[in-house]
Amino acid sequence: MYESEEVTEIIGAHCSLLVPYKGYTEGTVVGDYGNKIVVRLSNGKEIAEYRDEVIIYD
């Protein structure tokens, strides 16, 4: 999918998409690839989004 995944503190954090994906906005960060992160939505779908398109909660 991407070249190298980074191990960061945001993996496992709850997040919200600024633009809904098929009606879903809530999810969990499951991968960090620098400019893009992988989000597992509440419906189980995993999508890659740019960091500035996601609100990450601490």
JSON list of C-alpha atoms in Angstrom, two decimals:
[
{"chain": "A", "resi": 1, "resn": "MET", "atom": "CA", "xyz": [0.00, 0.00, 0.00]},
{"chain": "A", "resi": 2, "resn": "TYR", "atom": "CA", "xyz": [2.66, 2.53, 1.09]},
{"chain": "A", "resi": 3, "resn": "GLU", "atom": "CA", "xyz": [6.41, 2.33, 1.46]},
{"chain": "A", "resi": 4, "resn": "SER", "atom": "CA", "xyz": [7.00, 2.36, 5.19]},
{"chain": "A", "resi": 5, "resn": "GLU", "atom": "CA", "xyz": [4.73, 2.53, 8.18]},
{"chain": "A", "resi": 6, "resn": "GLU", "atom": "CA", "xyz": [5.80, 4.69, 11.09]},
{"chain": "A", "resi": 7, "resn": "VAL", "atom": "CA", "xyz": [5.27, 3.63, 14.69]},
{"chain": "A", "resi": 8, "resn": "THR", "atom": "CA", "xyz": [3.72, 6.68, 16.36]},
{"chain": "A", "resi": 9, "resn": "GLU", "atom": "CA", "xyz": [1.59, 7.50, 19.37]},
{"chain": "A", "resi": 10, "resn": "ILE", "atom": "CA", "xyz": [-1.51, 8.16, 17.24]},
{"chain": "A", "resi": 11, "resn": "ILE", "atom": "CA", "xyz": [-2.01, 4.49, 16.34]},
{"chain": "A", "resi": 12, "resn": "GLY", "atom": "CA", "xyz": [-5.03, 3.31, 18.29]},
{"chain": "A", "resi": 13, "resn": "ALA", "atom": "CA", "xyz": [-6.36, 6.84, 18.81]},
{"chain": "A", "resi": 14, "resn": "HIS", "atom": "CA", "xyz": [-10.03, 7.60, 18.20]},
{"chain": "A", "resi": 15, "resn": "CYS", "atom": "CA", "xyz": [-10.64, 9.94, 15.27]},
{"chain": "A", "resi": 16, "resn": "SER", "atom": "CA", "xyz": [-13.28, 11.60, 13.09]},
{"chain": "A", "resi": 17, "resn": "LEU", "atom": "CA", "xyz": [-13.22, 12.28, 9.36]},
{"chain": "A", "resi": 18, "resn": "LEU", "atom": "CA", "xyz": [-13.91, 15.84, 8.27]},
{"chain": "A", "resi": 19, "resn": "VAL", "atom": "CA", "xyz": [-15.67, 14.52, 5.15]},
{"chain": "A", "resi": 20, "resn": "PRO", "atom": "CA", "xyz": [-17.86, 11.45, 5.80]},
{"chain": "A", "resi": 21, "resn": "TYR", "atom": "CA", "xyz": [-17.09, 8.21, 3.94]},
{"chain": "A", "resi": 22, "resn": "LYS", "atom": "CA", "xyz": [-20.42, 6.70, 2.87]},
{"chain": "A", "resi": 23, "resn": "GLY", "atom": "CA", "xyz": [-22.06, 8.22, 5.94]},
{"chain": "A", "resi": 24, "resn": "TYR", "atom": "CA", "xyz": [-19.37, 7.14, 8.43]},
{"chain": "A", "resi": 25, "resn": "THR", "atom": "CA", "xyz": [-17.13, 9.60, 10.25]},
{"chain": "A", "resi": 26, "resn": "GLU", "atom": "CA", "xyz": [-15.99, 7.85, 13.45]},
{"chain": "A", "resi": 27, "resn": "GLY", "atom": "CA", "xyz": [-13.06, 5.45, 13.58]},
{"chain": "A", "resi": 28, "resn": "THR", "atom": "CA", "xyz": [-9.66, 4.46, 14.95]},
{"chain": "A", "resi": 29, "resn": "VAL", "atom": "CA", "xyz": [-6.19, 5.14, 13.55]},
{"chain": "A", "resi": 30, "resn": "VAL", "atom": "CA", "xyz": [-4.59, 1.80, 12.59]},
{"chain": "A", "resi": 31, "resn": "GLY", "atom": "CA", "xyz": [-1.62, 2.94, 10.47]},
{"chain": "A", "resi": 32, "resn": "ASP", "atom": "CA", "xyz": [0.65, 5.95, 10.03]},
{"chain": "A", "resi": 33, "resn": "TYR", "atom": "CA", "xyz": [2.45, 6.51, 6.73]},
{"chain": "A", "resi": 34, "resn": "GLY", "atom": "CA", "xyz": [3.64, 10.08, 7.17]},
{"chain": "A", "resi": 35, "resn": "ASN", "atom": "CA", "xyz": [1.30, 12.31, 5.17]},
{"chain": "A", "resi": 36, "resn": "LYS", "atom": "CA", "xyz": [-1.45, 9.68, 5.16]},
{"chain": "A", "resi": 37, "resn": "ILE", "atom": "CA", "xyz": [-2.98, 7.65, 7.95]},
{"chain": "A", "resi": 38, "resn": "VAL", "atom": "CA", "xyz": [-5.12, 4.53, 7.76]},
{"chain": "A", "resi": 39, "resn": "VAL", "atom": "CA", "xyz": [-8.43, 4.77, 9.60]},
{"chain": "A", "resi": 40, "resn": "ARG", "atom": "CA", "xyz": [-10.66, 1.80, 10.52]},
{"chain": "A", "resi": 41, "resn": "LEU", "atom": "CA", "xyz": [-14.18, 3.17, 10.46]},
{"chain": "A", "resi": 42, "resn": "SER", "atom": "CA", "xyz": [-16.93, 2.04, 12.82]},
{"chain": "A", "resi": 43, "resn": "ASN", "atom": "CA", "xyz": [-18.32, -0.20, 10.04]},
{"chain": "A", "resi": 44, "resn": "GLY", "atom": "CA", "xyz": [-14.96, -2.06, 9.77]},
{"chain": "A", "resi": 45, "resn": "LYS", "atom": "CA", "xyz": [-13.80, -0.50, 6.48]},
{"chain": "A", "resi": 46, "resn": "GLU", "atom": "CA", "xyz": [-10.19, 0.73, 6.42]},
{"chain": "A", "resi": 47, "resn": "ILE", "atom": "CA", "xyz": [-9.41, 3.82, 4.37]},
{"chain": "A", "resi": 48, "resn": "ALA", "atom": "CA", "xyz": [-6.34, 6.01, 3.85]},
{"chain": "A", "resi": 49, "resn": "GLU", "atom": "CA", "xyz": [-6.79, 9.73, 4.44]},
{"chain": "A", "resi": 50, "resn": "TYR", "atom": "CA", "xyz": [-4.46, 12.73, 4.54]},
{"chain": "A", "resi": 51, "resn": "ARG", "atom": "CA", "xyz": [-3.66, 13.89, 8.08]},
{"chain": "A", "resi": 52, "resn": "ASP", "atom": "CA", "xyz": [-5.36, 17.25, 7.56]},
{"chain": "A", "resi": 53, "resn": "GLU", "atom": "CA", "xyz": [-8.64, 15.49, 6.69]},
{"chain": "A", "resi": 54, "resn": "VAL", "atom": "CA", "xyz": [-8.87, 13.72, 10.06]},
{"chain": "A", "resi": 55, "resn": "ILE", "atom": "CA", "xyz": [-9.40, 14.98, 13.61]},
{"chain": "A", "resi": 56, "resn": "ILE", "atom": "CA", "xyz": [-7.39, 12.80, 16.01]},
{"chain": "A", "resi": 57, "resn": "TYR", "atom": "CA", "xyz": [-8.46, 12.73, 19.67]},
{"chain": "A", "resi": 58, "resn": "ASP", "atom": "CA", "xyz": [-5.96, 12.22, 22.48]}
]
